[in-house]
Tab-separated table of C-alpha atoms in Angstrom:
chain	number	residue	atom	x	y	z
A	24	MET	CA	-25.574	-7.910	-7.504
A	25	PRO	CA	-24.925	-4.288	-8.535
A	26	ASN	CA	-23.827	-3.240	-12.020
A	27	TYR	CA	-20.069	-2.885	-11.808
A	28	THR	CA	-17.891	-0.719	-14.047
A	29	LEU	CA	-14.123	-0.949	-13.710
A	30	TYR	CA	-12.069	1.989	-15.025
A	31	TYR	CA	-8.436	1.503	-15.954
A	32	PHE	CA	-5.921	1.921	-18.728
A	33	ASN	CA	-5.842	-0.605	-21.551
A	34	GLY	CA	-3.315	-2.749	-19.714
A	35	ARG	CA	-3.169	-5.354	-16.959
A	36	GLY	CA	-1.289	-3.203	-14.445
A	37	ARG	CA	-2.982	-2.647	-11.119
A	38	ALA	CA	-6.435	-3.588	-12.411
A	39	GLU	CA	-5.722	-7.172	-13.441
A	40	ILE	CA	-6.192	-8.563	-9.937
A	41	LEU	CA	-9.721	-7.106	-9.965
A	42	ARG	CA	-10.530	-8.475	-13.419
A	43	MET	CA	-9.258	-11.890	-12.343
A	44	MET	CA	-11.442	-11.849	-9.230
A	45	PHE	CA	-14.513	-11.015	-11.322
A	46	ALA	CA	-13.596	-13.923	-13.615
A	47	ALA	CA	-12.985	-16.362	-10.748
A	48	ALA	CA	-16.374	-15.449	-9.255
A	49	ASN	CA	-18.050	-15.556	-12.653
A	50	VAL	CA	-19.492	-12.090	-12.128
A	51	LYS	CA	-20.138	-9.737	-15.056
A	52	TYR	CA	-18.790	-6.172	-15.103
A	53	MET	CA	-18.085	-3.488	-17.645
A	54	ASP	CA	-14.342	-3.402	-18.308
A	55	LYS	CA	-13.881	0.243	-19.261
A	56	ARG	CA	-10.376	0.653	-20.734
A	57	PHE	CA	-8.743	3.754	-22.150
A	58	GLU	CA	-5.409	4.666	-23.701
A	59	PHE	CA	-2.822	6.930	-22.081
A	60	ASN	CA	-3.654	9.735	-24.485
A	61	GLU	CA	-7.266	9.674	-23.258
A	62	TRP	CA	-6.292	9.987	-19.592
A	63	ASP	CA	-6.771	13.758	-19.440
A	64	LYS	CA	-10.401	13.183	-20.343
A	65	TYR	CA	-10.933	10.691	-17.498
A	66	ARG	CA	-8.616	11.919	-14.784
A	67	LYS	CA	-10.825	14.602	-13.307
A	68	ASP	CA	-13.741	12.199	-12.901
A	69	MET	CA	-11.666	9.807	-10.814
A	70	PRO	CA	-11.948	10.317	-7.031
A	71	SER	CA	-8.252	10.720	-6.280
A	72	MET	CA	-7.137	11.245	-9.891
A	73	CYS	CA	-5.935	7.681	-10.060
A	74	VAL	CA	-7.154	4.360	-11.423
A	75	PRO	CA	-8.302	1.607	-11.019
A	76	VAL	CA	-11.699	2.839	-9.885
A	77	LEU	CA	-14.837	0.784	-9.345
A	78	GLU	CA	-18.256	2.270	-10.032
A	79	MET	CA	-21.440	0.628	-8.785
A	80	ASP	CA	-24.811	1.109	-10.476
A	81	GLY	CA	-23.506	4.229	-12.159
A	82	GLY	CA	-23.218	5.929	-8.768
A	83	ASN	CA	-20.252	6.530	-6.489
A	84	LYS	CA	-16.797	5.788	-7.783
A	85	MET	CA	-14.436	3.964	-5.401
A	86	PRO	CA	-10.654	4.362	-5.618
A	87	GLU	CA	-7.717	2.315	-4.316
A	88	THR	CA	-6.824	-1.030	-5.920
A	89	MET	CA	-6.554	-2.945	-2.691
A	90	ALA	CA	-9.717	-1.515	-1.125
A	91	ILE	CA	-11.619	-2.630	-4.228
A	92	ALA	CA	-9.929	-6.052	-4.111
A	93	ARG	CA	-10.899	-6.489	-0.456
A	94	TYR	CA	-14.493	-5.492	-1.173
A	95	LEU	CA	-14.699	-8.033	-3.998
A	96	ALA	CA	-12.952	-10.687	-1.870
A	97	ARG	CA	-15.563	-10.289	0.882
A	98	GLU	CA	-18.378	-10.177	-1.644
A	99	PHE	CA	-17.224	-13.250	-3.596
A	100	GLY	CA	-15.849	-15.386	-0.735
A	101	PHE	CA	-12.126	-15.081	-1.482
A	102	TYR	CA	-11.148	-14.031	2.061
A	103	GLY	CA	-10.390	-16.058	5.166
A	104	LYS	CA	-13.184	-16.556	7.694
A	105	SER	CA	-11.578	-15.927	11.098
A	106	ASN	CA	-9.852	-12.653	11.937
A	107	MET	CA	-6.473	-14.456	11.957
A	108	ASP	CA	-7.165	-15.997	8.536
A	109	MET	CA	-8.179	-12.610	7.158
A	110	MET	CA	-4.999	-11.123	8.546
A	111	ARG	CA	-2.926	-13.835	6.875
A	112	CYS	CA	-4.729	-13.184	3.576
A	113	ASP	CA	-4.111	-9.458	4.078
A	114	TYR	CA	-0.392	-9.560	4.792
A	115	ILE	CA	0.299	-11.984	1.958
A	116	ALA	CA	-1.679	-9.813	-0.457
A	117	ASP	CA	0.033	-6.668	0.871
A	118	CYS	CA	3.472	-8.228	0.354
A	119	PHE	CA	2.585	-8.919	-3.281
A	120	TYR	CA	1.181	-5.407	-3.558
A	121	GLU	CA	4.519	-3.969	-2.434
A	122	ILE	CA	6.063	-5.680	-5.451
A	123	MET	CA	3.260	-4.554	-7.764
A	124	HIS	CA	3.445	-0.967	-6.547
A	125	ASP	CA	7.217	-0.661	-6.904
A	126	TYR	CA	7.154	-2.423	-10.248
A	127	MET	CA	4.443	-0.168	-11.673
A	128	ARG	CA	6.309	2.984	-10.642
A	129	TYR	CA	9.502	1.657	-12.208
A	130	PHE	CA	7.681	0.427	-15.323
A	131	HIS	CA	5.943	3.738	-16.070
A	132	GLU	CA	9.135	5.708	-15.473
A	133	LYS	CA	11.135	3.394	-17.718
A	134	ASN	CA	8.541	3.706	-20.448
A	135	GLY	CA	8.700	7.436	-20.479
A	136	ARG	CA	5.327	8.199	-19.016
A	137	PHE	CA	7.019	10.142	-16.288
A	138	ARG	CA	9.396	11.768	-18.795
A	139	PHE	CA	6.410	12.831	-20.800
A	140	ASN	CA	5.430	14.829	-17.743
A	141	MET	CA	8.814	16.446	-17.647
A	142	GLU	CA	7.819	18.289	-20.796
A	143	GLY	CA	4.904	19.756	-18.880
A	144	SER	CA	2.308	17.818	-20.905
A	145	GLY	CA	-0.479	15.625	-19.600
A	146	SER	CA	0.488	12.516	-17.737
A	147	GLY	CA	-0.399	8.909	-17.207
A	148	SER	CA	-1.123	9.475	-13.574
A	149	GLY	CA	-1.904	13.093	-13.034
A	150	MET	CA	1.594	14.160	-12.060
A	151	ASN	CA	3.544	17.318	-12.476
A	152	SER	CA	7.284	17.308	-12.808
A	153	PRO	CA	9.681	17.736	-9.884
A	154	THR	CA	11.418	21.086	-9.868
A	155	GLY	CA	14.862	21.101	-11.326
A	156	ALA	CA	14.753	17.599	-12.770
A	157	SER	CA	15.981	17.368	-16.330
A	158	GLY	CA	15.425	14.715	-18.985
A	159	ASP	CA	18.880	13.441	-18.200
A	160	MET	CA	17.876	12.818	-14.604
A	161	ASN	CA	15.222	10.366	-15.681
A	162	SER	CA	17.620	7.544	-16.424
A	163	LYS	CA	18.851	7.907	-12.849
A	164	PHE	CA	15.304	7.709	-11.553
A	165	ASP	CA	14.955	4.543	-13.657
A	166	THR	CA	17.956	3.078	-11.865
A	167	TYR	CA	16.636	4.150	-8.494
A	168	LEU	CA	13.153	2.798	-9.110
A	169	GLN	CA	14.460	-0.473	-10.543
A	170	TRP	CA	16.634	-0.898	-7.455
A	171	ARG	CA	13.637	-0.130	-5.247
A	172	PHE	CA	11.611	-2.815	-7.002
A	173	MET	CA	14.425	-5.403	-6.926
A	174	ASN	CA	15.026	-4.674	-3.279
A	175	THR	CA	11.370	-5.233	-2.423
A	176	CYS	CA	11.446	-8.548	-4.308
A	177	SER	CA	14.490	-9.722	-2.389
A	178	ARG	CA	12.905	-8.765	0.933
A	179	VAL	CA	9.444	-10.094	0.320
A	180	LEU	CA	9.692	-13.159	-1.952
A	181	PRO	CA	11.656	-15.399	0.461
A	182	PHE	CA	9.029	-14.713	3.133
A	183	LEU	CA	6.196	-15.511	0.723
A	184	GLU	CA	7.901	-18.733	-0.399
A	185	ARG	CA	8.258	-19.816	3.253
A	186	SER	CA	4.659	-18.838	4.056
A	187	LEU	CA	3.351	-20.899	1.150
A	188	GLU	CA	5.486	-23.862	2.165
A	189	MET	CA	4.109	-23.785	5.719
A	190	GLN	CA	0.695	-24.651	4.287
A	191	ASN	CA	0.724	-28.304	3.188
A	192	GLY	CA	4.338	-28.102	2.016
A	193	GLY	CA	3.360	-25.451	-0.511
A	194	LYS	CA	1.358	-27.903	-2.609
A	195	SER	CA	-2.013	-26.190	-2.323
A	196	PHE	CA	-2.892	-22.501	-1.887
A	197	PHE	CA	-1.782	-19.936	0.676
A	198	MET	CA	-4.857	-20.501	2.810
A	199	GLY	CA	-5.356	-24.230	2.176
A	200	GLU	CA	-7.387	-26.056	-0.460
A	201	GLN	CA	-9.306	-23.013	-1.675
A	202	MET	CA	-7.936	-20.342	-3.983
A	203	MET	CA	-8.175	-16.956	-2.258
A	204	TRP	CA	-7.501	-13.428	-3.429
A	205	CYS	CA	-3.962	-13.499	-2.025
A	206	ASP	CA	-3.271	-16.413	-4.404
A	207	MET	CA	-4.592	-14.390	-7.325
A	208	MET	CA	-2.290	-11.568	-6.218
A	209	CYS	CA	0.617	-14.004	-6.600
A	210	TYR	CA	-0.371	-14.439	-10.240
A	211	CYS	CA	-1.110	-10.814	-11.100
A	212	ALA	CA	1.595	-8.968	-9.133
A	213	LEU	CA	4.357	-11.129	-10.572
A	214	GLU	CA	3.133	-11.222	-14.170
A	215	GLY	CA	4.918	-8.094	-15.433
A	216	PRO	CA	8.121	-8.755	-13.462
A	217	PHE	CA	8.126	-12.375	-14.657
A	218	GLN	CA	7.740	-11.346	-18.299
A	219	GLU	CA	10.661	-8.988	-17.889
A	220	ASN	CA	13.076	-11.211	-16.000
A	221	GLN	CA	12.236	-14.829	-15.205
A	222	SER	CA	15.532	-15.408	-13.438
A	223	LEU	CA	14.358	-13.176	-10.583
A	224	PHE	CA	12.040	-15.998	-9.561
A	225	SER	CA	14.180	-19.101	-10.031
A	226	LYS	CA	14.816	-19.305	-6.285
A	227	PHE	CA	11.106	-19.469	-5.546
A	228	PRO	CA	9.824	-22.752	-7.024
A	229	LYS	CA	6.789	-23.005	-4.722
A	230	LEU	CA	5.528	-19.590	-5.753
A	231	MET	CA	6.118	-20.396	-9.413
A	232	ALA	CA	4.227	-23.689	-9.065
A	233	LEU	CA	1.393	-21.820	-7.353
A	234	ARG	CA	1.208	-19.453	-10.324
A	235	ASN	CA	0.847	-22.463	-12.620
A	236	ARG	CA	-1.892	-23.938	-10.427
A	237	ILE	CA	-3.785	-20.657	-10.543
A	238	ALA	CA	-3.401	-20.433	-14.321
A	239	GLY	CA	-4.821	-23.955	-14.503
A	240	HIS	CA	-7.821	-23.208	-12.282
A	241	PRO	CA	-10.990	-23.853	-14.349
A	242	LYS	CA	-12.306	-20.290	-14.074
A	243	ILE	CA	-8.903	-18.632	-14.459
A	244	SER	CA	-7.675	-20.679	-17.419
A	245	GLY	CA	-10.744	-19.674	-19.415
A	246	TYR	CA	-10.196	-16.065	-18.448
A	247	LEU	CA	-6.516	-16.077	-19.394
A	248	LYS	CA	-7.385	-17.457	-22.837
A	249	SER	CA	-10.096	-14.942	-23.571
A	250	ARG	CA	-8.785	-11.774	-21.938
A	251	THR	CA	-7.666	-8.710	-23.891
A	252	ASN	CA	-4.005	-9.118	-24.742
A	253	THR	CA	-1.818	-6.160	-23.805
A	254	ASN	CA	1.933	-5.647	-23.341
A	255	TRP	CA	1.666	-4.728	-19.690
B	7	MET	CA	-6.880	-11.464	24.385
B	8	PRO	CA	-3.411	-12.632	23.262
B	9	ASN	CA	-0.167	-11.098	24.499
B	10	TYR	CA	0.813	-8.600	21.823
B	11	THR	CA	4.331	-7.372	21.102
B	12	LEU	CA	4.818	-4.606	18.562
B	13	TYR	CA	8.282	-4.239	17.002
B	14	TYR	CA	9.360	-0.945	15.467
B	15	PHE	CA	12.023	1.715	15.567
B	16	ASN	CA	11.986	4.259	18.355
B	17	GLY	CA	9.822	6.614	16.326
B	18	ARG	CA	6.192	7.152	15.401
B	19	GLY	CA	6.598	6.350	11.714
B	20	ARG	CA	4.471	3.549	10.351
B	21	ALA	CA	3.810	2.035	13.781
B	22	GLU	CA	2.010	4.969	15.378
B	23	ILE	CA	-1.364	4.060	13.868
B	24	LEU	CA	-1.086	0.660	15.591
B	25	ARG	CA	-0.056	2.146	18.936
B	26	MET	CA	-2.957	4.593	18.701
B	27	MET	CA	-5.419	1.781	17.999
B	28	PHE	CA	-4.195	-0.139	21.054
B	29	ALA	CA	-4.637	3.032	23.112
B	30	ALA	CA	-8.115	3.762	21.729
B	31	ALA	CA	-9.188	0.201	22.550
B	32	ASN	CA	-7.480	0.329	25.936
B	33	VAL	CA	-5.595	-2.899	25.188
B	34	LYS	CA	-2.150	-3.577	26.651
B	35	TYR	CA	0.809	-4.571	24.458
B	36	MET	CA	4.558	-4.591	24.678
B	37	ASP	CA	5.895	-1.631	22.702
B	38	LYS	CA	9.297	-2.974	21.643
B	39	ARG	CA	11.339	-0.075	20.237
B	40	PHE	CA	14.900	-0.086	18.942
B	41	GLU	CA	17.335	2.436	17.504
B	42	PHE	CA	18.550	2.454	13.895
B	43	ASN	CA	21.954	1.172	14.963
B	44	GLU	CA	20.280	-1.903	16.473
B	45	TRP	CA	18.418	-2.754	13.293
B	46	ASP	CA	20.960	-5.284	12.044
B	47	LYS	CA	20.272	-7.286	15.193
B	48	TYR	CA	16.514	-7.349	14.597
B	49	ARG	CA	16.205	-7.385	10.822
B	50	LYS	CA	16.712	-11.080	10.217
B	51	ASP	CA	14.042	-12.018	12.742
B	52	MET	CA	11.427	-9.940	10.943
B	53	PRO	CA	9.320	-11.883	8.400
B	54	SER	CA	9.977	-9.683	5.379
B	55	MET	CA	12.919	-7.785	6.892
B	56	CYS	CA	10.689	-4.824	7.585
B	57	VAL	CA	8.848	-3.336	10.544
B	58	PRO	CA	6.298	-2.791	12.059
B	59	VAL	CA	5.708	-6.416	13.005
B	60	LEU	CA	3.128	-7.764	15.441
B	61	GLU	CA	3.868	-10.854	17.502
B	62	MET	CA	1.145	-12.741	19.339
B	63	ASP	CA	1.802	-14.844	22.440
B	64	GLY	CA	5.481	-15.010	21.530
B	65	GLY	CA	4.613	-17.021	18.416
B	66	ASN	CA	4.274	-16.046	14.775
B	67	LYS	CA	5.355	-12.593	13.727
B	68	MET	CA	3.038	-10.770	11.323
B	69	PRO	CA	4.332	-8.131	8.910
B	70	GLU	CA	2.674	-5.312	6.943
B	71	THR	CA	1.462	-2.180	8.713
B	72	MET	CA	-1.952	-2.125	7.121
B	73	ALA	CA	-2.627	-5.852	7.555
B	74	ILE	CA	-1.897	-5.433	11.266
B	75	ALA	CA	-4.091	-2.317	11.415
B	76	ARG	CA	-6.979	-4.180	9.761
B	77	TYR	CA	-6.613	-7.085	12.163
B	78	LEU	CA	-6.716	-4.735	15.134
B	79	ALA	CA	-9.616	-2.783	13.610
B	80	ARG	CA	-11.703	-5.964	13.297
B	81	GLU	CA	-10.644	-7.127	16.759
B	82	PHE	CA	-11.389	-3.819	18.476
B	83	GLY	CA	-14.463	-2.715	16.493
B	84	PHE	CA	-12.911	0.157	14.505
B	85	TYR	CA	-14.180	-1.049	11.110
B	86	GLY	CA	-17.474	-0.554	9.323
B	87	LYS	CA	-20.105	-3.270	9.613
B	88	SER	CA	-21.444	-3.756	6.065
B	89	ASN	CA	-19.184	-4.646	3.155
B	90	MET	CA	-19.742	-1.177	1.673
B	91	ASP	CA	-18.851	0.484	4.985
B	92	MET	CA	-15.707	-1.640	5.271
B	93	MET	CA	-14.763	-0.656	1.737
B	94	ARG	CA	-15.208	3.004	2.569
B	95	CYS	CA	-13.042	2.590	5.672
B	96	ASP	CA	-10.475	0.757	3.523
B	97	TYR	CA	-10.163	3.261	0.702
B	98	ILE	CA	-9.980	6.214	3.067
B	99	ALA	CA	-7.293	4.457	5.132
B	100	ASP	CA	-5.434	3.449	1.944
B	101	CYS	CA	-5.461	7.035	0.695
B	102	PHE	CA	-3.862	8.165	3.951
B	103	TYR	CA	-1.442	5.269	3.687
B	104	GLU	CA	-0.328	6.486	0.255
B	105	ILE	CA	0.705	9.729	1.940
B	106	MET	CA	2.363	7.912	4.849
B	107	HIS	CA	4.269	5.568	2.544
B	108	ASP	CA	5.574	8.298	0.247
B	109	TYR	CA	6.408	10.513	3.196
B	110	MET	CA	8.354	7.802	5.017
B	111	ARG	CA	10.431	7.009	1.936
B	112	TYR	CA	11.187	10.700	1.445
B	113	PHE	CA	11.866	11.237	5.143
B	114	HIS	CA	14.372	8.382	5.483
B	115	GLU	CA	16.174	9.383	2.306
B	116	LYS	CA	16.373	12.994	3.423
B	117	ASN	CA	17.758	11.958	6.785
B	118	GLY	CA	20.557	9.996	5.281
B	119	ARG	CA	19.410	6.511	6.166
B	120	PHE	CA	19.470	5.642	2.516
B	121	ARG	CA	22.811	7.403	2.015
B	122	PHE	CA	24.222	5.340	4.820
B	123	ASN	CA	23.428	2.338	2.613
B	124	MET	CA	25.325	3.894	-0.221
B	125	GLU	CA	28.450	3.253	1.786
B	126	GLY	CA	27.580	-0.419	1.781
B	127	SER	CA	26.948	-0.478	5.524
B	128	GLY	CA	23.899	-1.759	7.323
B	129	SER	CA	20.665	0.033	6.699
B	130	GLY	CA	17.509	1.288	8.286
B	131	SER	CA	15.362	-0.964	6.167
B	132	GLY	CA	17.462	-3.824	4.921
B	133	MET	CA	18.397	-2.194	1.647
B	134	ASN	CA	21.424	-2.412	-0.542
B	135	SER	CA	22.478	0.499	-2.685
B	136	PRO	CA	21.494	0.907	-6.336
B	137	THR	CA	24.346	0.230	-8.721
B	138	GLY	CA	26.090	3.284	-9.982
B	139	ALA	CA	24.460	5.726	-7.608
B	140	SER	CA	26.844	8.112	-5.919
B	141	GLY	CA	26.493	10.205	-2.794
B	142	ASP	CA	25.870	13.183	-5.040
B	143	MET	CA	22.853	11.478	-6.551
B	144	ASN	CA	21.126	11.338	-3.204
B	145	SER	CA	20.098	14.953	-3.163
B	146	LYS	CA	18.361	14.277	-6.492
B	147	PHE	CA	16.543	11.313	-4.997
B	148	ASP	CA	15.493	13.631	-2.165
B	149	THR	CA	13.974	15.969	-4.717
B	150	TYR	CA	12.292	13.123	-6.548
B	151	LEU	CA	10.863	11.565	-3.382
B	152	GLN	CA	9.700	14.902	-2.030
B	153	TRP	CA	7.920	15.580	-5.300
B	154	ARG	CA	6.370	12.096	-5.176
B	155	PHE	CA	5.069	12.790	-1.667
B	156	MET	CA	3.759	16.287	-2.540
B	157	ASN	CA	2.098	14.927	-5.647
B	158	THR	CA	0.322	12.226	-3.658
B	159	CYS	CA	-0.893	14.867	-1.183
B	160	SER	CA	-2.277	17.035	-3.954
B	161	ARG	CA	-4.072	14.063	-5.529
B	162	VAL	CA	-5.448	12.508	-2.399
B	163	LEU	CA	-6.181	15.267	0.132
B	164	PRO	CA	-8.920	17.039	-1.879
B	165	PHE	CA	-10.727	13.720	-2.235
B	166	LEU	CA	-10.418	12.997	1.497
B	167	GLU	CA	-11.668	16.488	2.368
B	168	ARG	CA	-14.720	15.975	0.114
B	169	SER	CA	-15.348	12.476	1.517
B	170	LEU	CA	-15.299	13.776	5.077
B	171	GLU	CA	-17.629	16.635	4.169
B	172	MET	CA	-20.161	14.230	2.648
B	173	GLN	CA	-20.663	12.750	6.116
B	174	ASN	CA	-22.643	15.238	8.220
B	175	GLY	CA	-20.909	18.217	6.612
B	176	GLY	CA	-17.562	16.972	7.920
B	177	LYS	CA	-18.506	17.691	11.528
B	178	SER	CA	-18.180	14.145	12.854
B	179	PHE	CA	-15.967	11.266	11.710
B	180	PHE	CA	-15.462	9.660	8.289
B	181	MET	CA	-17.966	6.892	9.057
B	182	GLY	CA	-20.409	8.862	11.235
B	183	GLU	CA	-20.525	9.414	14.984
B	184	GLN	CA	-17.949	6.751	15.862
B	185	MET	CA	-14.203	7.135	15.489
B	186	MET	CA	-12.883	4.393	13.219
B	187	TRP	CA	-9.380	3.351	12.223
B	188	CYS	CA	-9.510	5.449	9.046
B	189	ASP	CA	-9.979	8.506	11.299
B	190	MET	CA	-6.931	7.521	13.330
B	191	MET	CA	-5.036	7.194	10.034
B	192	CYS	CA	-5.918	10.839	9.366
B	193	TYR	CA	-4.144	11.753	12.583
B	194	CYS	CA	-1.097	9.493	12.242
B	195	ALA	CA	-0.382	9.692	8.503
B	196	LEU	CA	-0.410	13.481	8.528
B	197	GLU	CA	1.532	14.009	11.752
B	198	GLY	CA	5.045	14.037	10.242
B	199	PRO	CA	4.040	16.007	7.132
B	200	PHE	CA	2.149	18.501	9.324
B	201	GLN	CA	5.148	19.043	11.613
B	202	GLU	CA	7.288	19.711	8.564
B	203	ASN	CA	4.999	21.994	6.606
B	204	GLN	CA	1.646	23.114	8.001
B	205	SER	CA	0.858	25.183	4.932
B	206	LEU	CA	0.395	21.979	2.918
B	207	PHE	CA	-2.862	21.486	4.795
B	208	SER	CA	-4.346	24.974	4.934
B	209	LYS	CA	-6.747	24.129	2.112
B	210	PHE	CA	-8.207	21.221	4.052
B	211	PRO	CA	-9.947	22.683	7.107
B	212	LYS	CA	-12.302	19.721	7.602
B	213	LEU	CA	-9.419	17.264	7.789
B	214	MET	CA	-7.549	19.556	10.170
B	215	ALA	CA	-10.621	19.881	12.405
B	216	LEU	CA	-10.998	16.093	12.351
B	217	ARG	CA	-7.401	15.757	13.552
B	218	ASN	CA	-8.226	18.056	16.459
B	219	ARG	CA	-11.345	16.045	17.312
B	220	ILE	CA	-9.278	12.859	17.340
B	221	ALA	CA	-6.610	14.461	19.541
B	222	GLY	CA	-9.421	15.468	21.916
B	223	HIS	CA	-10.971	11.999	22.073
B	224	PRO	CA	-10.860	10.827	25.730
B	225	LYS	CA	-8.718	7.744	25.026
B	226	ILE	CA	-6.471	9.459	22.466
B	227	SER	CA	-5.809	12.632	24.434
B	228	GLY	CA	-4.495	10.583	27.347
B	229	TYR	CA	-2.332	8.576	24.983
B	230	LEU	CA	-0.895	11.655	23.260
B	231	LYS	CA	0.067	13.112	26.636
B	232	SER	CA	1.776	9.982	27.913
B	233	ARG	CA	3.372	8.543	24.768
B	234	THR	CA	7.122	8.375	24.186
B	235	ASN	CA	8.204	11.626	22.571
B	236	THR	CA	10.283	11.204	19.414
B	237	ASN	CA	11.231	13.477	16.518
B	238	TRP	CA	9.486	11.394	13.903
């Protein structure tokens, strides 16, 4: 097993799915966290000026949340076995990622990380400001990005609820009796949105029950108790 | 080999990578295309009210562009073999997908498909309009989405150029002598952006040369000559 280092902000965000997979597999890694005001120091060392990034044995750094998740899923046995099963795992995980992606863009904008850019200062994600956009515009971008996120939820969640239900009436996991990485995505991708607005999920009882089952999983429950507590 | 049907608009868009993979593998499929004004008819039959969707033997429909691409890549031998190779293929493809995703959102907005929604009519992607947004706002969203797309290009392309160069000085493909699905992503994800603004890519000669090599690949060159010609 290589020595893993995971680089991300001091938040759950896009990295939490990776941390949860390490925990579920009981594999050690260095959880390198930094604050937003330290980002300028790290940004240039990150392959595509984005995090999360996974480093192995102090060598190459690998970008892209979902590419890292897939690598860990294959390594730790959290994927399906047949090509069809892997595809099912993939599209379920990708549906959750759509939510995570749109939520994270909305969340950072809302919390002024994007606005901070507007002033021409450093940024939380290596961005420069769009030409002609003023501070006043930002609240409109908030509205747009919130709508984008809500729209993705309303497209994707009913499909995920149905998909879960097709497997043993929704009483086990997406792929059957074993918890896979697409199940962990259900926990992590919905965590921020759920904290913000529980009512968004009231129509999806099977997904909510799945989240509780994951939280109660022996490896995960220990992790959730001991993990670093952050707002996001 | 199952009977494949691919559902998408009558455009290259997000589906072209899948069509190209079918062509490269010389596998037949039904290329089901529809116009934007037919979308209302199809939308409800699509798992997460989005396309592309792949149907097998007239049975289950599978959503998510990249999940379908990965399935086809495993099926047709366009993936790496080791876990590390698969990860490399994945993060390169995901980087290109970031560009494709941001470009498609910008492109649809710019072409009024989103504005059409604003009127409360049907939509190109099953969307409803954000509360309080007016027609006048749309040009600002254009600017925002264009900036988002340009920003992703400037983050991701230098990394992809370097990654390609690390493999045989950039003279072959991303994974070596064999064309993989991440190479085909380089062709498809950049096609729209390249048509719109070639100068965006002048700093990335290795990627541009790779696109030419792909276009010259025996299977791909035949496909490019015979494919349905569309604006996007």
